[in-house]
PDB file of C-alpha atoms in Angstrom:
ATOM      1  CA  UNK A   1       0.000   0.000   0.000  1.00  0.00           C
ATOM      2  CA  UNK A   2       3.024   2.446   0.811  1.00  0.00           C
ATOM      3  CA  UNK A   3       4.265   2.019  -2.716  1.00  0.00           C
ATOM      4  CA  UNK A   4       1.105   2.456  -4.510  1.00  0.00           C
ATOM      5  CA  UNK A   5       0.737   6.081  -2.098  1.00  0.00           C
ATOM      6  CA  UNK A   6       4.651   6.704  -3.756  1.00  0.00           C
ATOM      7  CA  UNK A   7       3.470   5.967  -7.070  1.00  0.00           C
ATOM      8  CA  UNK A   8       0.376   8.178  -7.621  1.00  0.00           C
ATOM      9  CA  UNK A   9       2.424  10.973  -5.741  1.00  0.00           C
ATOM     10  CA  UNK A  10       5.541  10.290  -8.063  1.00  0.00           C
ATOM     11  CA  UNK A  11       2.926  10.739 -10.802  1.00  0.00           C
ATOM     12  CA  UNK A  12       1.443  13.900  -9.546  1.00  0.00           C
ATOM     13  CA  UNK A  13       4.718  15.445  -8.754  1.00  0.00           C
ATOM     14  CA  UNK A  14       6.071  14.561 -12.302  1.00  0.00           C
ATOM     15  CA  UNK A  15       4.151  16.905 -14.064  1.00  0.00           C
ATOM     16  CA  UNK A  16       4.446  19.737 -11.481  1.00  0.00           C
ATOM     17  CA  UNK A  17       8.288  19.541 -11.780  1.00  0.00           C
ATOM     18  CA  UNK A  18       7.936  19.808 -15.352  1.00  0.00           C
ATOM     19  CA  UNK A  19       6.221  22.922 -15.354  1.00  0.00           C
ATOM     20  CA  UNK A  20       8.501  24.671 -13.254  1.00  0.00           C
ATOM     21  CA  UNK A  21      10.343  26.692 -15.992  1.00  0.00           C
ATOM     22  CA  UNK A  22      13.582  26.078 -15.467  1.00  0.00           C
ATOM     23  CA  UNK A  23      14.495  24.276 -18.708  1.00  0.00           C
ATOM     24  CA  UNK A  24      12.444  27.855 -20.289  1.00  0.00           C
ATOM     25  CA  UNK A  25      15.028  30.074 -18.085  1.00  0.00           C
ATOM     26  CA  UNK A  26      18.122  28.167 -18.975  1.00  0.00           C
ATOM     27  CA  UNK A  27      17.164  28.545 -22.424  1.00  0.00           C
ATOM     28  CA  UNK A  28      16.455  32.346 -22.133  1.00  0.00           C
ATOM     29  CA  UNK A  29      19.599  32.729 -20.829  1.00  0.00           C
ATOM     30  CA  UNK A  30      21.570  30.704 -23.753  1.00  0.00           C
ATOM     31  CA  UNK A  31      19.890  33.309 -25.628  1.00  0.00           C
ATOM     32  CA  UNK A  32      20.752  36.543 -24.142  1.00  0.00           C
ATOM     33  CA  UNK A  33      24.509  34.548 -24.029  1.00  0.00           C
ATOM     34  CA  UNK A  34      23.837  33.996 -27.826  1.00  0.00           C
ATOM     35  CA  UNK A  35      23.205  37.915 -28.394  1.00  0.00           C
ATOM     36  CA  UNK A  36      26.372  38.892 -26.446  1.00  0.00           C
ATOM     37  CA  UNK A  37      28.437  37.271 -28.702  1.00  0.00           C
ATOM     38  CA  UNK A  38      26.638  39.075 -31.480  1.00  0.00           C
ATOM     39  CA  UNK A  39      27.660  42.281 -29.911  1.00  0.00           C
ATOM     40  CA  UNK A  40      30.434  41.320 -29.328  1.00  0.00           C
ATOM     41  CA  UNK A  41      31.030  39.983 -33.158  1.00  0.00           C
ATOM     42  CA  UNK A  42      30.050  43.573 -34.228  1.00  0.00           C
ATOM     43  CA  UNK A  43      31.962  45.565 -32.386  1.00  0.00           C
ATOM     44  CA  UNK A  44      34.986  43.411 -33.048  1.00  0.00           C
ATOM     45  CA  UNK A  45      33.860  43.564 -36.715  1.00  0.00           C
ATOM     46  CA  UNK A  46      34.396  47.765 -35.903  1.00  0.00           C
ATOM     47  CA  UNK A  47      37.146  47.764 -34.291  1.00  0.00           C
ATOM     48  CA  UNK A  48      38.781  45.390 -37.276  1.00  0.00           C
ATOM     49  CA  UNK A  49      38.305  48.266 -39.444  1.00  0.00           C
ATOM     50  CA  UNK A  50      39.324  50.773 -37.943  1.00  0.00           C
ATOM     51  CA  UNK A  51      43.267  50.347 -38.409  1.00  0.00           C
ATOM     52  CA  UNK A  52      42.355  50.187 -42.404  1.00  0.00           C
ATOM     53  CA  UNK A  53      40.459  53.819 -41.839  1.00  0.00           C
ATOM     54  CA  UNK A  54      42.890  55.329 -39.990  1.00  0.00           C
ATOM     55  CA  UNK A  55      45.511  53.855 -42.660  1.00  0.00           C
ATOM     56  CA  UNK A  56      43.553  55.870 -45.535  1.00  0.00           C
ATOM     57  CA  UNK A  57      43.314  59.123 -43.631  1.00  0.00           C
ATOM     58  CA  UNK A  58      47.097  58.916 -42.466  1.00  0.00           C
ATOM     59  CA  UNK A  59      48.252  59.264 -45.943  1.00  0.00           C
ATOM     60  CA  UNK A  60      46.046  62.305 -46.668  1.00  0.00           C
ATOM     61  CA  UNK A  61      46.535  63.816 -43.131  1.00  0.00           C
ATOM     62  CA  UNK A  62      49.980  63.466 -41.411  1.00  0.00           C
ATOM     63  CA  UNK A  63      49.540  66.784 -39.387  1.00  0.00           C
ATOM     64  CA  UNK A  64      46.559  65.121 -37.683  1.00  0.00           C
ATOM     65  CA  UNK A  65      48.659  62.744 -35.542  1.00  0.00           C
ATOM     66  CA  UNK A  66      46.323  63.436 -32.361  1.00  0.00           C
ATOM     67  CA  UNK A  67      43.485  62.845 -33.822  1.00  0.00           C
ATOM     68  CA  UNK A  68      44.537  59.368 -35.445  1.00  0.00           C
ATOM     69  CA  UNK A  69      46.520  58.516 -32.168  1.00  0.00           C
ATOM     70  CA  UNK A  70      42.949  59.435 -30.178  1.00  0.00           C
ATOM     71  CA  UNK A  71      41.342  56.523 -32.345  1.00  0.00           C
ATOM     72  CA  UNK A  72      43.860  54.294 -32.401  1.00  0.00           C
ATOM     73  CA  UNK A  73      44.041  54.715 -28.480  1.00  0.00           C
ATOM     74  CA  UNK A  74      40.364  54.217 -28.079  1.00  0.00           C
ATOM     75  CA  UNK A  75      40.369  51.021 -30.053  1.00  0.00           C
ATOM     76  CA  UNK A  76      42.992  49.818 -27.640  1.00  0.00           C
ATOM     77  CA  UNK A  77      41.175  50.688 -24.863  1.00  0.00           C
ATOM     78  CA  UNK A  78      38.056  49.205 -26.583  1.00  0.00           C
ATOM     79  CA  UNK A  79      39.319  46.116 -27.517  1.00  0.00           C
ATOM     80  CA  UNK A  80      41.211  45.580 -24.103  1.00  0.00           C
ATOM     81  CA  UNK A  81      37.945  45.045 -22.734  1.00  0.00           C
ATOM     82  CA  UNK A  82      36.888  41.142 -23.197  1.00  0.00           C
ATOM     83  CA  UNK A  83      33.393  40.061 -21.521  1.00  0.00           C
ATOM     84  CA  UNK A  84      31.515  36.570 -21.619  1.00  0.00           C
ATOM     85  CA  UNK A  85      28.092  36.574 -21.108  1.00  0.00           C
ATOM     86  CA  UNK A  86      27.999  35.148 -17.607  1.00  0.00           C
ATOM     87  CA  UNK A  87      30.283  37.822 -16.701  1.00  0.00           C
ATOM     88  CA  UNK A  88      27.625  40.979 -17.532  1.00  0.00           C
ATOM     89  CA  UNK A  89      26.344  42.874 -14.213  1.00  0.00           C
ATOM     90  CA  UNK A  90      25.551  46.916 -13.699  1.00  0.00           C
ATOM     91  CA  UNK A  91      29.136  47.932 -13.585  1.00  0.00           C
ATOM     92  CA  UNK A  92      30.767  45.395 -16.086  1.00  0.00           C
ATOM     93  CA  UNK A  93      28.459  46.473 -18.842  1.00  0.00           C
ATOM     94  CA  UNK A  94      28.991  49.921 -17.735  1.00  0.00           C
ATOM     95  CA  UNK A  95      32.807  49.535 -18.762  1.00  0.00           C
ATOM     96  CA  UNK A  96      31.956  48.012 -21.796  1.00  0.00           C
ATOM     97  CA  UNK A  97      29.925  50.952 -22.770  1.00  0.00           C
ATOM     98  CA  UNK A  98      32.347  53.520 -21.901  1.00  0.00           C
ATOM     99  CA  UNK A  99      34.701  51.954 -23.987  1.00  0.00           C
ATOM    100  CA  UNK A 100      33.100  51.704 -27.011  1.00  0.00           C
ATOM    101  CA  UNK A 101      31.428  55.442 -26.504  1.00  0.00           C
ATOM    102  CA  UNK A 102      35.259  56.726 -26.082  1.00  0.00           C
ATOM    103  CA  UNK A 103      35.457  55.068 -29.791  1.00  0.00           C
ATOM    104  CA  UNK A 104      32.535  56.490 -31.126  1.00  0.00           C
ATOM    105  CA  UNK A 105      33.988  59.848 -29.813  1.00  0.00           C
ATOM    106  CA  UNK A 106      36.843  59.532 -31.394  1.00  0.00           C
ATOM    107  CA  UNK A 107      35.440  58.263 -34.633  1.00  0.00           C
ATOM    108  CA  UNK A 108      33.160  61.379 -35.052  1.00  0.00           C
ATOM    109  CA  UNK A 109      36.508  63.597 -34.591  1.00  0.00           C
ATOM    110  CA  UNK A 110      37.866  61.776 -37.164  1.00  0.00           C
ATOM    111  CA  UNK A 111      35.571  61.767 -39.476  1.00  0.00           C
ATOM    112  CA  UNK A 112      35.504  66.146 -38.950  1.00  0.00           C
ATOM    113  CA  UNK A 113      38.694  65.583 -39.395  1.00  0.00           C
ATOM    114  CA  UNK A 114      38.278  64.350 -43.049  1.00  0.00           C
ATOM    115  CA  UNK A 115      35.542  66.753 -44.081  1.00  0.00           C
ATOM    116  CA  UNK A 116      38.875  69.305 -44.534  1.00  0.00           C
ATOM    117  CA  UNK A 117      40.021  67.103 -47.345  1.00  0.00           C
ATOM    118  CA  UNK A 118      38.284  67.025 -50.269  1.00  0.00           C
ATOM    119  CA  UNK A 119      40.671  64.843 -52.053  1.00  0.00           C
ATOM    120  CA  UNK A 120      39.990  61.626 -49.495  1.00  0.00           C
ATOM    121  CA  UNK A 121      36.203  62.408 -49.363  1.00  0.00           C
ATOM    122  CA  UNK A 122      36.987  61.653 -53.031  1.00  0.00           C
ATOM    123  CA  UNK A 123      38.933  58.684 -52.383  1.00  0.00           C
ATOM    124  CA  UNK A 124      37.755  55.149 -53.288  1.00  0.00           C
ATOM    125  CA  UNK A 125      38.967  53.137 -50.641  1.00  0.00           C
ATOM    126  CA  UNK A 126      38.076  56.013 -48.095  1.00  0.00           C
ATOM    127  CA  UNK A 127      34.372  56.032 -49.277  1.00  0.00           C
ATOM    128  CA  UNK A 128      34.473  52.209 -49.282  1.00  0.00           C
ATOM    129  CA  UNK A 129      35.733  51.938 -46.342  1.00  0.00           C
ATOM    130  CA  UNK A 130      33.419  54.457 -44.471  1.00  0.00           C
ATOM    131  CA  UNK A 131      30.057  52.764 -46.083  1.00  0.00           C
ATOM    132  CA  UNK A 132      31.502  49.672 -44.344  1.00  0.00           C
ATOM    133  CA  UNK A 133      32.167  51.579 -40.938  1.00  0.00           C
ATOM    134  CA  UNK A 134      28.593  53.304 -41.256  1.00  0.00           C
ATOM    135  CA  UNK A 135      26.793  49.374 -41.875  1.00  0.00           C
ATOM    136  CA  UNK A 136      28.582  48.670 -38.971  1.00  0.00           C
ATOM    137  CA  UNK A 137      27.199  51.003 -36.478  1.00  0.00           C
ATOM    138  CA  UNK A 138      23.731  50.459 -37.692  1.00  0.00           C
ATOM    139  CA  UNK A 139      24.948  46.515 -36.814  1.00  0.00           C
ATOM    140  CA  UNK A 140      25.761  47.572 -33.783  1.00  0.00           C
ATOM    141  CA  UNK A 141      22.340  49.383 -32.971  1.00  0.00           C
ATOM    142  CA  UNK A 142      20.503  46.246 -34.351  1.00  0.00           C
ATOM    143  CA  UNK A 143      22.131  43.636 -32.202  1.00  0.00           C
ATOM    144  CA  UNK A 144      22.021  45.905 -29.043  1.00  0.00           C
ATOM    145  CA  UNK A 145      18.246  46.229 -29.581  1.00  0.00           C
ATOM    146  CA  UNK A 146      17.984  42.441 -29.755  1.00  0.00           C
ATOM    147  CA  UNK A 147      19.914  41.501 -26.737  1.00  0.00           C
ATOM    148  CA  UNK A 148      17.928  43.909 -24.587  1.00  0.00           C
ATOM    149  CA  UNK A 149      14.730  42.284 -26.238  1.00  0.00           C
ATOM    150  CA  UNK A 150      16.592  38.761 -25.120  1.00  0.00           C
ATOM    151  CA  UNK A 151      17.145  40.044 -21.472  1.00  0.00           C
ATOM    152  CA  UNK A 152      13.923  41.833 -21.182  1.00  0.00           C
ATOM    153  CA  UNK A 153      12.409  38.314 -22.322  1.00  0.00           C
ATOM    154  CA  UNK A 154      14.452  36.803 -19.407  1.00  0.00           C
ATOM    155  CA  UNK A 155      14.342  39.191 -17.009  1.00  0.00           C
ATOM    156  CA  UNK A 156      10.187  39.067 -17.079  1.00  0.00           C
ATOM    157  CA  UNK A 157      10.527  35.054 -17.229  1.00  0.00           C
ATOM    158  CA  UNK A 158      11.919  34.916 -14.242  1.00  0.00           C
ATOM    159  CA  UNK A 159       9.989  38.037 -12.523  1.00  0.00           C
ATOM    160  CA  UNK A 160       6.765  36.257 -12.678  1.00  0.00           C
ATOM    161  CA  UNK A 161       5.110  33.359 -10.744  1.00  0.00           C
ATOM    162  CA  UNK A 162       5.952  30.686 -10.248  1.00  0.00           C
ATOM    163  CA  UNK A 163       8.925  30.793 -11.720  1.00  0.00           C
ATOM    164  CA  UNK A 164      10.467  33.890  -9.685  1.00  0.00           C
ATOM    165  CA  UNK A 165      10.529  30.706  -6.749  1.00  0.00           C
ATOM    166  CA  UNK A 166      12.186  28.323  -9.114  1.00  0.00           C
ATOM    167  CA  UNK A 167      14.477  31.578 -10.249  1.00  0.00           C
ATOM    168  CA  UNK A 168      15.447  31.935  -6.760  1.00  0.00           C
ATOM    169  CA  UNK A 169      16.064  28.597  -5.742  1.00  0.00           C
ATOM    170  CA  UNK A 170      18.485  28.239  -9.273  1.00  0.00           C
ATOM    171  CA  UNK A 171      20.373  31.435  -8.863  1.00  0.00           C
ATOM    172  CA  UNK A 172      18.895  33.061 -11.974  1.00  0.00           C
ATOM    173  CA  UNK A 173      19.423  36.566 -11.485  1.00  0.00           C
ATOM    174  CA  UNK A 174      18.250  39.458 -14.086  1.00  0.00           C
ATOM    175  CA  UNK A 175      20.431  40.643 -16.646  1.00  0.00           C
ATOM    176  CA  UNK A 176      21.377  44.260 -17.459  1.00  0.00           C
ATOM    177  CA  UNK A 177      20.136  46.284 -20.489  1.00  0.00           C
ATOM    178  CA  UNK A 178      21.830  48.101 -22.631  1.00  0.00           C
ATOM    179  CA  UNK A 179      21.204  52.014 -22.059  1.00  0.00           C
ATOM    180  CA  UNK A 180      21.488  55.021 -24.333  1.00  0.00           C
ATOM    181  CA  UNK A 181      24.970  57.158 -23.959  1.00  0.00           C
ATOM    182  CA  UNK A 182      25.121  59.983 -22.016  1.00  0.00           C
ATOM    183  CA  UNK A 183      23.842  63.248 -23.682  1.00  0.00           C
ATOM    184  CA  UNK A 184      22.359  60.948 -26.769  1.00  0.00           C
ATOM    185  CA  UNK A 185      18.622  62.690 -26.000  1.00  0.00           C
ATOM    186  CA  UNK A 186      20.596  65.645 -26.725  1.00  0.00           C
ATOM    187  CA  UNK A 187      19.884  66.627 -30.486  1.00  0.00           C
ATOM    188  CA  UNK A 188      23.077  67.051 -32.704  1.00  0.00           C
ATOM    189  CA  UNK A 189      23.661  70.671 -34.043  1.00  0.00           C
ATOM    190  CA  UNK A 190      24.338  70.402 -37.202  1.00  0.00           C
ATOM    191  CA  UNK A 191      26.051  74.129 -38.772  1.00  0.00           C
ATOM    192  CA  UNK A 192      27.115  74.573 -42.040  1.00  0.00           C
TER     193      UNK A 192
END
């Protein structure tokens, strides 16, 4: 009689433990993981063409030293900065973004710096190599929106119940979003 009790329970508890959501959480998270490695992918896809940019505008511009040693410094610095996925919290992302908006800064300076000459405006590989740059940021943008839509996706999983018990009992904690740069509600001026 004892055994039949632990068989109907083992029955009712079977489907109970299967609805619990934590094979659904794990698998949110291999996603947001997924998406930080395409973020990763594009900004490493950036900061692989940057030397080739900087190449191009050296040979028009060798009296802009600073502002090509600026870029090439903020790629460094950029670059130095390696993340897995399980490693992302507040202040790690933080970093990240810092880094990469010190390169964006130092991009757009470069990039005023070639507006004074004409003659690599004009220039093939320049043009070329600035369309590339360009479809790169808006990569950028694209796979930033989808790993906050991954996190947000995660983040609510394990928010609601029952599965904020199960999230607490597994040590799944929310992930961080990606947040706009400082000053980027700010609208451009633009003067000609």
């Amino acid at each position: 009689m004892r055994n039949l009790k632990l068989f109907f329970l083992a029955i009712i508890a079977v489907p109970l433990l299967t609805g619990c959501g934590y094979n659904q959480m794990v698998e949110l998270e291999e996603n947001i993981d997924a998406q930080w490695s395409q973020v990763e992918n594009v900004y490493q896809r950036r900061a692989d063409l940057i030397p080739n940019l900087v190449n191009t505008v050296k040979g028009y511009a060798e009296h802009e030293q600073e502002t090509l040693q600026a870029v090439v410094e903020a790629r460094s610095k950029a670059t130095g900065i390696n993340l897995s996925a399980d490693q992302l919290n507040e202040q790690t992302l933080q970093n990240f973004q810092k880094a990469q908006e010190g390169l964006s800064s130092a991009l757009s300076r470069l990039m005023v710096v070639v507006e004074r000459y004409p003659d690599l405006k004009a220039n093939q590989n320049f043009r070329d190599l600035q369309a590339q740059l360009e479809g790169t940021e808006n990569r950028i943008a694209v796979e930033r929106r989808k790993f906050n839509e991954a996190t947000r996706a995660y983040n609510t999983y394990i928010r609601k119940f029952p599965q904020n018990i199960m999230a607490g009992i597994f040590n799944f904690e929310p992930r961080p979003y990606f947040e706009a740069e400082e000053g980027a509600s700010e609208v451009p001026e633009v003067q000609f």
